[in-house]
mmCIF file of C-alpha atoms in Angstrom:
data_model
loop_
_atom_site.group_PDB
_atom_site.id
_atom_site.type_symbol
_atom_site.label_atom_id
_atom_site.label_comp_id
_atom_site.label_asym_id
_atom_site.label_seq_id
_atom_site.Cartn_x
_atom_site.Cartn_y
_atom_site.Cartn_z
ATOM 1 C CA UNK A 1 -7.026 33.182 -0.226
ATOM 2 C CA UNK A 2 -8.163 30.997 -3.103
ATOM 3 C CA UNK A 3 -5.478 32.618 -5.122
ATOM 4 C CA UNK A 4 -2.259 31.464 -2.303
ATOM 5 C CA UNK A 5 -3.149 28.248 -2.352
ATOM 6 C CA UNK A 6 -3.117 27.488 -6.019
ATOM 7 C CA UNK A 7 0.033 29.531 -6.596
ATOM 8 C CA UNK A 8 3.459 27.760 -7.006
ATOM 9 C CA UNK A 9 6.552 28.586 -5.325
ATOM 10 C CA UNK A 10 9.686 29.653 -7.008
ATOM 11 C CA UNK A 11 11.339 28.174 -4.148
ATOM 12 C CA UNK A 12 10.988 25.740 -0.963
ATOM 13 C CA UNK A 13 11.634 27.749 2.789
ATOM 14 C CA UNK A 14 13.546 24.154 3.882
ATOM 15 C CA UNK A 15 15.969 25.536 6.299
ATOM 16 C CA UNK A 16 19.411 23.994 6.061
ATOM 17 C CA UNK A 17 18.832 21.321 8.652
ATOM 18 C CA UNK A 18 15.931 20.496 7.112
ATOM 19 C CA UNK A 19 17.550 19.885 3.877
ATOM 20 C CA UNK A 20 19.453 17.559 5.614
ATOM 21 C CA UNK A 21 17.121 15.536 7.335
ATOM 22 C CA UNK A 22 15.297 15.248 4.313
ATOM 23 C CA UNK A 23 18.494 13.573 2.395
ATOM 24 C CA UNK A 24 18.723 11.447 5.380
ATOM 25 C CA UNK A 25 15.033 10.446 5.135
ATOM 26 C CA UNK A 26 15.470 9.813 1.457
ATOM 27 C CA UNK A 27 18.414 7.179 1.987
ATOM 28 C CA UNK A 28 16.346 5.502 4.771
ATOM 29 C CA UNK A 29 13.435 5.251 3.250
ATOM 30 C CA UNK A 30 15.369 3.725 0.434
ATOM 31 C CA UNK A 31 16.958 1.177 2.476
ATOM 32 C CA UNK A 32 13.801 0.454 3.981
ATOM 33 C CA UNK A 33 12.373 -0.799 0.414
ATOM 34 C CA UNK A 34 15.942 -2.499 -0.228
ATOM 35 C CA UNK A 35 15.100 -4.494 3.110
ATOM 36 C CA UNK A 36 11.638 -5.416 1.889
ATOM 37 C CA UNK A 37 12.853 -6.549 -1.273
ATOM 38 C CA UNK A 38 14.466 -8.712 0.644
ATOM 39 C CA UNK A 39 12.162 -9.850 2.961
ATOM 40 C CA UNK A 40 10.022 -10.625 -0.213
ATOM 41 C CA UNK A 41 13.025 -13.097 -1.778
ATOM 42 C CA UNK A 42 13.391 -14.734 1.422
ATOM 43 C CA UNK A 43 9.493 -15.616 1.698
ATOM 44 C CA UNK A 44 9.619 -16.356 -1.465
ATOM 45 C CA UNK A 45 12.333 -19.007 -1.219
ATOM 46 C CA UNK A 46 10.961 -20.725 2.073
ATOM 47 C CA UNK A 47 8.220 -21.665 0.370
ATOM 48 C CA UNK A 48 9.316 -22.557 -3.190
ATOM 49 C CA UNK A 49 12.497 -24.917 -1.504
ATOM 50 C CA UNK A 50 11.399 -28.243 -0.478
ATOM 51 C CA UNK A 51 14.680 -28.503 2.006
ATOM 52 C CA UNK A 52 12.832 -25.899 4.742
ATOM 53 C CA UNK A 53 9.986 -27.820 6.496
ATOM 54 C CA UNK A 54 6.715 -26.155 6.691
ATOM 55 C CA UNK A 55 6.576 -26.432 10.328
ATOM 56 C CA UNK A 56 9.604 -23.570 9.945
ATOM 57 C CA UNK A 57 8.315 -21.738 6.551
ATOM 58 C CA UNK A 58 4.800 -20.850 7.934
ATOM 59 C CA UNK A 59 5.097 -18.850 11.149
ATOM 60 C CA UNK A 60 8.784 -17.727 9.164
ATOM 61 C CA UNK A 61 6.864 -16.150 6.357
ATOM 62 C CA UNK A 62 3.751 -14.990 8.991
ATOM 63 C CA UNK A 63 6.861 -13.210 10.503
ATOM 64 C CA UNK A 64 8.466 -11.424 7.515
ATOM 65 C CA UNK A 65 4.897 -10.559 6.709
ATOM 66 C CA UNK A 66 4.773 -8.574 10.004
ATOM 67 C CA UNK A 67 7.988 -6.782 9.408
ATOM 68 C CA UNK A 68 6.653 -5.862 5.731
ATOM 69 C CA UNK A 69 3.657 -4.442 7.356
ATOM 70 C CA UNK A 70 5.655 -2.567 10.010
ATOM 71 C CA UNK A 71 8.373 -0.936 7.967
ATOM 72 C CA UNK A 72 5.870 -0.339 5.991
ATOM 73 C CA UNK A 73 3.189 1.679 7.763
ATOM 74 C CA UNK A 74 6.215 3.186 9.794
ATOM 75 C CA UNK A 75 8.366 4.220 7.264
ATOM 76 C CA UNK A 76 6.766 4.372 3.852
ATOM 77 C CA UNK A 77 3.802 5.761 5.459
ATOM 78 C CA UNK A 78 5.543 7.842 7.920
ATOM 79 C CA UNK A 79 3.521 6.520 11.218
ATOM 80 C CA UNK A 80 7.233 7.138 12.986
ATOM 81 C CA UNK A 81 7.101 10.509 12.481
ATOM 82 C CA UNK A 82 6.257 12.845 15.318
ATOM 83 C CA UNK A 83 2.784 14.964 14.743
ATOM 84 C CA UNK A 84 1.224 11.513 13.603
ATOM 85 C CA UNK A 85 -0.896 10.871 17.668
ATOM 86 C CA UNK A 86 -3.566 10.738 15.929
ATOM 87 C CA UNK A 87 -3.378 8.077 12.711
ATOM 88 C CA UNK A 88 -1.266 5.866 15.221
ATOM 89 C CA UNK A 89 -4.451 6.070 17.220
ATOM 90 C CA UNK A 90 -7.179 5.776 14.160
ATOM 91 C CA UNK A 91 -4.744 2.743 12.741
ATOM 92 C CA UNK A 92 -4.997 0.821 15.635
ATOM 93 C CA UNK A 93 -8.147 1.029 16.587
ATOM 94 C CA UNK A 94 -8.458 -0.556 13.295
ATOM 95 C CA UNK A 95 -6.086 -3.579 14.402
ATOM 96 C CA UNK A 96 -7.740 -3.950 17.841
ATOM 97 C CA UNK A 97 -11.558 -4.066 15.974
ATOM 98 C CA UNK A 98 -9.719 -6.500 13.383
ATOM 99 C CA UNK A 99 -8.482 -8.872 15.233
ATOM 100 C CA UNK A 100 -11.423 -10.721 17.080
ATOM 101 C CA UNK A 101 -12.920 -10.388 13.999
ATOM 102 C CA UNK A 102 -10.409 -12.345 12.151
ATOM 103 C CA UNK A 103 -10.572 -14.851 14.449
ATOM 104 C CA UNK A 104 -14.343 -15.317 14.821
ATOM 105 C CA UNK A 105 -14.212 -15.485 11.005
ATOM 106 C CA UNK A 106 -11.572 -18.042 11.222
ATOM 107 C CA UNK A 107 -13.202 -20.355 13.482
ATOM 108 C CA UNK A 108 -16.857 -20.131 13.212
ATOM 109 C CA UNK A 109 -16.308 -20.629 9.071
ATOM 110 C CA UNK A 110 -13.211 -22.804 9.447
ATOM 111 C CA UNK A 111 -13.673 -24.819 12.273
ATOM 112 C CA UNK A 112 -17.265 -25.174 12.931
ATOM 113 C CA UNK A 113 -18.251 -25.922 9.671
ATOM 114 C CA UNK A 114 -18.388 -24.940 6.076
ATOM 115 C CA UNK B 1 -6.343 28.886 5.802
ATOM 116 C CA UNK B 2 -3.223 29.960 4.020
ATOM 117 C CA UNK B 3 -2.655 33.387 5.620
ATOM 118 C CA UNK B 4 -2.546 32.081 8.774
ATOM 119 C CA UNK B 5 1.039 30.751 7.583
ATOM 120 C CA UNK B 6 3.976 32.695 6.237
ATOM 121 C CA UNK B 7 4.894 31.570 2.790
ATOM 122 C CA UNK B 8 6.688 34.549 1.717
ATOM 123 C CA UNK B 9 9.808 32.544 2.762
ATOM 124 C CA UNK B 10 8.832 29.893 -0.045
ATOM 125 C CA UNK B 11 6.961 26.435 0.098
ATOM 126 C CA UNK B 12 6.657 25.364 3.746
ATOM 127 C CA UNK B 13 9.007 22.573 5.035
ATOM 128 C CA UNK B 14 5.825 19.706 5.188
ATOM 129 C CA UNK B 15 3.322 21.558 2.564
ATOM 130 C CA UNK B 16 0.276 18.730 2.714
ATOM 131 C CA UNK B 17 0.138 19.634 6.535
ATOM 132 C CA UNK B 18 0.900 23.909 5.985
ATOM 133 C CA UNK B 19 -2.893 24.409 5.838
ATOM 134 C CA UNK B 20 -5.983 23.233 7.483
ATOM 135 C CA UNK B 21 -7.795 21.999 4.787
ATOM 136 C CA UNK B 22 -4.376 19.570 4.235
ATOM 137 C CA UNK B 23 -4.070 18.843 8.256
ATOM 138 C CA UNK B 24 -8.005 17.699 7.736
ATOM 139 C CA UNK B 25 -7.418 15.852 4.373
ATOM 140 C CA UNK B 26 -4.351 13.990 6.148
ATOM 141 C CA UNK B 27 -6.742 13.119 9.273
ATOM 142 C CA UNK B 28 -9.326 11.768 7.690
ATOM 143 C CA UNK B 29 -7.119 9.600 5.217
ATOM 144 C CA UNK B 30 -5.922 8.187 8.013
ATOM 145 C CA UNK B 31 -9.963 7.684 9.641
ATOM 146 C CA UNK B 32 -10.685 6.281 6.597
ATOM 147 C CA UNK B 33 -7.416 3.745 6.390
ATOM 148 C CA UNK B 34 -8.431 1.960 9.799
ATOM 149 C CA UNK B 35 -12.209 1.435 8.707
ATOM 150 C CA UNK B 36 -10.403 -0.305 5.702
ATOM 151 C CA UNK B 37 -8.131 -2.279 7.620
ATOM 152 C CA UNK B 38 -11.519 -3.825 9.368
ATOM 153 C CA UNK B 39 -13.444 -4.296 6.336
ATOM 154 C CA UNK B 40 -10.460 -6.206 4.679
ATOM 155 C CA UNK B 41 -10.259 -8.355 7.865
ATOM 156 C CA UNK B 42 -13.259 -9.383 7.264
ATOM 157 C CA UNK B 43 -12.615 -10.917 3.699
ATOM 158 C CA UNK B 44 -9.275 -12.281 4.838
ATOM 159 C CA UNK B 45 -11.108 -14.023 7.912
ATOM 160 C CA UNK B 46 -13.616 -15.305 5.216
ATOM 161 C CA UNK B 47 -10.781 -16.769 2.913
ATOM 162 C CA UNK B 48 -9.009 -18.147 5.593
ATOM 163 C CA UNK B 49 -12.205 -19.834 6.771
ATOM 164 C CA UNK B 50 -13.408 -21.212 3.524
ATOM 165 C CA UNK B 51 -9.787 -21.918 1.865
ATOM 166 C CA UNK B 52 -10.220 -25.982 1.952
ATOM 167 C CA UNK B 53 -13.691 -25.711 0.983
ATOM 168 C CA UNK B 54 -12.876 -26.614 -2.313
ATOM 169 C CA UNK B 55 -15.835 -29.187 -2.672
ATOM 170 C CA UNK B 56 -13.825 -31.458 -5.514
ATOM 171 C CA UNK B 57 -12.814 -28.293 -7.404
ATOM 172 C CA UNK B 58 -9.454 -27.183 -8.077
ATOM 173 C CA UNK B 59 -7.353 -26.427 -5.241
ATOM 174 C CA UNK B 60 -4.936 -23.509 -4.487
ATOM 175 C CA UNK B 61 -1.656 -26.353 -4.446
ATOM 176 C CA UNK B 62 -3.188 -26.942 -8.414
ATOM 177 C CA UNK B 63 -3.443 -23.616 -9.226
ATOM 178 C CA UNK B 64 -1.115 -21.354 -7.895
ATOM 179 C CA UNK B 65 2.340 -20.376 -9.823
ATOM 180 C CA UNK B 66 4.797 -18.289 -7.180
ATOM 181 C CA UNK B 67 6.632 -16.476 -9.404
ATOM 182 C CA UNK B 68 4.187 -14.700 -11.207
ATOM 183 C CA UNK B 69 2.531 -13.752 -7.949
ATOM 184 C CA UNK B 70 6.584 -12.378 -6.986
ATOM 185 C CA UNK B 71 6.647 -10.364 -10.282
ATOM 186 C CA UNK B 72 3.285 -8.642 -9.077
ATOM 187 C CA UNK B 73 5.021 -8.730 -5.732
ATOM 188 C CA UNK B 74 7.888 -6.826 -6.785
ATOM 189 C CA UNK B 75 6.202 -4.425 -9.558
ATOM 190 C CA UNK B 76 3.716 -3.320 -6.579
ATOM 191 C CA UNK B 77 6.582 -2.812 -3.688
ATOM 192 C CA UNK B 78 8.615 -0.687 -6.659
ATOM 193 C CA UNK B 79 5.283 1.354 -7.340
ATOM 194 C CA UNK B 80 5.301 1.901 -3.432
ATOM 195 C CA UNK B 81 8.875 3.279 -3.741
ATOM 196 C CA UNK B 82 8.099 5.413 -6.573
ATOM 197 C CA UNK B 83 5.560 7.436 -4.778
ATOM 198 C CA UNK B 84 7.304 7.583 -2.012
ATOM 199 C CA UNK B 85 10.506 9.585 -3.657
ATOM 200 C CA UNK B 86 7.593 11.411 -5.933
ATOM 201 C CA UNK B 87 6.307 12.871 -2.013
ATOM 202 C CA UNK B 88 9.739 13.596 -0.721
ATOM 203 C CA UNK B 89 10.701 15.452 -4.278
ATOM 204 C CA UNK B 90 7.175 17.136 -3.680
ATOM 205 C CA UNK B 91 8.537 18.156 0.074
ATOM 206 C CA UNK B 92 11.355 19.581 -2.249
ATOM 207 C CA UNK B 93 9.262 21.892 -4.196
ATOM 208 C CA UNK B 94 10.630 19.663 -7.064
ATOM 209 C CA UNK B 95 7.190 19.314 -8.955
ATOM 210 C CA UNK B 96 8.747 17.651 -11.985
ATOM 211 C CA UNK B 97 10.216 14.574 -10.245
ATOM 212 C CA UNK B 98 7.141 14.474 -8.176
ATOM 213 C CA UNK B 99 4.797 14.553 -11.439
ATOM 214 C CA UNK B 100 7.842 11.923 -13.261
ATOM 215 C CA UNK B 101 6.900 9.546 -9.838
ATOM 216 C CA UNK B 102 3.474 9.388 -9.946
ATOM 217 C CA UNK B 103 3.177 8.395 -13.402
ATOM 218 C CA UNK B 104 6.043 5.566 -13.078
ATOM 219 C CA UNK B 105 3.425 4.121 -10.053
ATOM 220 C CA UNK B 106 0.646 4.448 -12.443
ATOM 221 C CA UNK B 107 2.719 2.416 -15.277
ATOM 222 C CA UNK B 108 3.584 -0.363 -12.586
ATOM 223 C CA UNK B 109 0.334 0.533 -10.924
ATOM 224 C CA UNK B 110 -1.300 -1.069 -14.704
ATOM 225 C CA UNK B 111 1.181 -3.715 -14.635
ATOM 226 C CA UNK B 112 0.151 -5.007 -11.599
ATOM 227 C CA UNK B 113 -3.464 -4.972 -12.846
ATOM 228 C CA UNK B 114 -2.181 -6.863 -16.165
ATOM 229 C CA UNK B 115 -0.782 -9.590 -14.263
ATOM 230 C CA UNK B 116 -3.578 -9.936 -12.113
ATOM 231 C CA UNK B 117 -6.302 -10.151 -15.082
ATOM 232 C CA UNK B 118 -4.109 -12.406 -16.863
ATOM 233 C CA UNK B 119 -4.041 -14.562 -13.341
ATOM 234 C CA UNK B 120 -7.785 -14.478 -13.044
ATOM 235 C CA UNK B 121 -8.356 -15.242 -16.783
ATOM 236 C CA UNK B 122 -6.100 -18.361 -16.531
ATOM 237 C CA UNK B 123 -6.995 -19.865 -13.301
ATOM 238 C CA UNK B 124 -10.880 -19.366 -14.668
ATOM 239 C CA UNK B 125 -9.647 -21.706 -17.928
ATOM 240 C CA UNK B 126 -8.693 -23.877 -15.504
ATOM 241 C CA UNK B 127 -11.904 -24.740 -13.955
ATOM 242 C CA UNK B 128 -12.229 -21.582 -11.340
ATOM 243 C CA UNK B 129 -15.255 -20.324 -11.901
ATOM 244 C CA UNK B 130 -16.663 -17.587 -9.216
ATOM 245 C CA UNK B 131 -18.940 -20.286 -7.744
ATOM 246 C CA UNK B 132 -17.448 -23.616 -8.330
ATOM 247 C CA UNK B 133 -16.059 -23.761 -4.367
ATOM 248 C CA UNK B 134 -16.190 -21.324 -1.433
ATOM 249 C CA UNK B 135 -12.700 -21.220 -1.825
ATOM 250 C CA UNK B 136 -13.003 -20.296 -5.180
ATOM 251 C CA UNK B 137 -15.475 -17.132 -4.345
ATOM 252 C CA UNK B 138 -13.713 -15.919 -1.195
ATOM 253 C CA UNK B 139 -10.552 -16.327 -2.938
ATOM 254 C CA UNK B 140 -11.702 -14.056 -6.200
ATOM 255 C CA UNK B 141 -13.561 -11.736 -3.620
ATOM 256 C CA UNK B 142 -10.619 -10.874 -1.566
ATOM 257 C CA UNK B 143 -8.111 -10.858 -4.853
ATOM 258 C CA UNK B 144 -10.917 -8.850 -6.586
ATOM 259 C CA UNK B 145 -11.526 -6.342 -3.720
ATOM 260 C CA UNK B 146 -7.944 -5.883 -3.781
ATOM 261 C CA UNK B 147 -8.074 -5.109 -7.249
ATOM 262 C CA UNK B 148 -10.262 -2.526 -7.251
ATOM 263 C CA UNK B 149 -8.799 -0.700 -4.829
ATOM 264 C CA UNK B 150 -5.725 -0.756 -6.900
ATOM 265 C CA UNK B 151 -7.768 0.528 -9.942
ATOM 266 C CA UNK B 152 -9.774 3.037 -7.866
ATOM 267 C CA UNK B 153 -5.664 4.221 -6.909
ATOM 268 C CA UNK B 154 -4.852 4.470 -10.434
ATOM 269 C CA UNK B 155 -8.039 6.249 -11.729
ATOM 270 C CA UNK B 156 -7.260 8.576 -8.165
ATOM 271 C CA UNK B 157 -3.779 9.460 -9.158
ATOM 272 C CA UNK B 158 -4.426 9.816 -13.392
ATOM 273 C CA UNK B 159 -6.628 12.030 -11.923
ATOM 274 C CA UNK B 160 -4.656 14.579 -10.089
ATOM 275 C CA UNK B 161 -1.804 14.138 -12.720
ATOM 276 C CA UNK B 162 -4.647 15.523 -15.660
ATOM 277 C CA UNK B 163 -5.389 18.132 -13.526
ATOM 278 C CA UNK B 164 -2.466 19.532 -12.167
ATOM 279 C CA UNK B 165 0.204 18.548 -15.179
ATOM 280 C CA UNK B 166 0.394 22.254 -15.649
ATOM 281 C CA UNK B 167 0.078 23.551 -12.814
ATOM 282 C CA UNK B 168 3.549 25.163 -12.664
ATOM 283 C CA UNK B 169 4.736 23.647 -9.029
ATOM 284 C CA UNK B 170 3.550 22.533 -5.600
ATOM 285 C CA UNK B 171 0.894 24.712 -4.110
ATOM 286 C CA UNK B 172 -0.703 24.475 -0.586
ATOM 287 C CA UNK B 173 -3.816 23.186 -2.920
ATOM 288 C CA UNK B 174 -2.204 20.157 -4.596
ATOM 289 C CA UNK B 175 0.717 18.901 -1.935
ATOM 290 C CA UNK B 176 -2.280 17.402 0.814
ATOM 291 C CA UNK B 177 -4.169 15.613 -2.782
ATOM 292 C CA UNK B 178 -0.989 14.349 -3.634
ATOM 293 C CA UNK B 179 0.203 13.206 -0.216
ATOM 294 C CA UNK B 180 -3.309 11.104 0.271
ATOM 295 C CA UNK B 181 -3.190 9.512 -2.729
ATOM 296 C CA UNK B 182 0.169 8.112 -1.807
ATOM 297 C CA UNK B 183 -0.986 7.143 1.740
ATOM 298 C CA UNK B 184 -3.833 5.089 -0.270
ATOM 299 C CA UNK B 185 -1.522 3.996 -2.564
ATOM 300 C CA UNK B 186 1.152 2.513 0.540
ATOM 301 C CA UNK B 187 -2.026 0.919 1.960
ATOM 302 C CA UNK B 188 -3.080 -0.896 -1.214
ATOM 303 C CA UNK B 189 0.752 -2.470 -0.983
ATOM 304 C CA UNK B 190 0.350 -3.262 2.843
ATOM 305 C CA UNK B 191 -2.470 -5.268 1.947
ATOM 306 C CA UNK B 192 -0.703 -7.020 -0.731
ATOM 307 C CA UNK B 193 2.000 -8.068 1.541
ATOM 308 C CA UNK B 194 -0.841 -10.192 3.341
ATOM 309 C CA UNK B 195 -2.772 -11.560 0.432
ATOM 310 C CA UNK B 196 0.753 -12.929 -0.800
ATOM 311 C CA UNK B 197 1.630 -14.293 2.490
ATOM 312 C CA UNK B 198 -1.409 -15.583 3.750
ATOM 313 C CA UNK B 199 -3.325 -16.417 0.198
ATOM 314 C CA UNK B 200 -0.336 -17.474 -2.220
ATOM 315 C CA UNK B 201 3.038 -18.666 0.237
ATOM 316 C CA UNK B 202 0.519 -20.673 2.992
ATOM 317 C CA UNK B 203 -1.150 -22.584 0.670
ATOM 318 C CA UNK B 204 1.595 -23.726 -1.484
ATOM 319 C CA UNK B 205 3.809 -24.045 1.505
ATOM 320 C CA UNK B 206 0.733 -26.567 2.589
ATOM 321 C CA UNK B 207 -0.350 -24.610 5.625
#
């Protein structure tokens, strides 16, 4: 058993239509990082302009953040794809324990006093 | 494990999930990703908490230069990219581009650390020391912790590159190795994406 799963494979038993849906995958997973890129620049430039106020450039750049971290975790890290129940479910269990947490932290250190 | 699937046809279509020891590896990747997402929480709650605790020191507004935080930026988001393609040329049974990708994210993977010494090393000459503030220590703990995961990434994927350079092709024993490491290294990026918005862009944009 040891011996199949160190051997290589002269070739790959992709069926046709999966060929294809793996091109497809490959362009959209390259526009996905074009579209970070550019989410990058334009959080980039919000800040570093002085003619955008900050009352506009903070929750703007809060909110390209949480596109980042979508396309992201959904593309990049495939959380999209079907067969992944279970690391959607593990993943945000993480978010739901993070998030009172981050607040806590943010108010009882922030707020209350340090 | 492996003769419960037929790979006389070739390398199966998704070959870090053909066997159970790669459906497990992928699981618990994925276990161990949320516990990380908490425990960096807590050091971004902590930074975020402390940030104006600068106690006469020097502040982030003093400190801070944008655009070598959006060369890191960019060098970490391309290293992202690279191991993406290096998985779907894996998926491919191409072993060559995948074993060409990996090594381009460990060559931006050290760039990234570069910068981020050099940052360290110059915001320390000017007057950042570990302890001079609490915003100096949460901001060095959560930069730092960020860090090292990116070096623990890099010392993960040299790794698996030493040991499987000649290893002749994808097998059912490398693809699931290969495929975490990537998953760890997309994570170390998603971070990043936070600790430039919420560390670097709020406090110069005055937040």
């Amino acid at each position: 058993m040891s011996d199949e799963m160190s051997k290589p494979f002269p070739k790959s038993a992709m069926t046709e239509d999966e060929r294809y849906e793996l091109k497809r995958e490959t362009r959209i997973q390259v526009i996905s990082f074009a579209f970070m890129i550019g989410l990058t620049i334009m959080s980039f430039l919000s800040v570093s302009t002085e003619t955008i106020v900050t009352g506009f450039a903070i929750p703007f750049i809060l909110l390209l953040g949480a596109v980042q971290f979508f396309l992201q975790l959904f593309y990049f890290m495939h959380l999209k794809d079907k067969d992944h129940g279970w690391p959607n479910t593990f993943f945000t269990t993480g978010l739901v324990l993070m998030t009172p947490m981050l607040i806590a932290l943010i108010l009882l250190l922030g707020v209350t006093k340090w | 494990m492996a003769d419960h699937i037929d790979v006389a046809q070739g390398l199966p279509a998704n070959p870090e999930k053909a066997t159970l020891e790669g459906k497990n590896k992928f699981l618990g990747m994925w276990v161990f990703l949320g516990g990380e997402t908490v425990m960096f929480a807590t050091f971004f709650g902590t930074f975020l908490g402390l940030r104006k605790g600068t106690v006469g020191g020097p502040t982030a507004e003093d400190l801070f230069s944008l655009p070598l935080v959006f060369i890191m930026t960019m060098i970490l988001l391309t290293s992202s990219l690279t191991s993406v393609l290096g998985i779907l040329a894996m998926k491919r049974n191409n072993f060559k581009t995948l074993r060409t990708c990996m090594l381009l994210t460990v060559l931006l993977g050290f760039g990234f650390v570069g910068f981020e010494v050099y940052e360290f090393y110059h915001y320390y000459h000017e007057g950042l020391g570990y302890t001079t503030s609490a915003f100096a220590s949460s901001f060095y703990t959560l930069v730092g912790l960020h860090g090292c995961h990116v070096l623990f990434g890099l010392g993960w994927i040299i790794t698996l590159l030493a040991r499987y350079w000649n290893a002749g092709g994808v097998t059912l024993a490398n693809a699931p190795k290969f495929y975490s490491a990537s998953l760890y290294w997309h994570f170390i990026d998603v971070v990043w994406v936070f600790i430039f918005t919420v560390v670097y862009l709020l406090s110069v944009g005055g937040a």
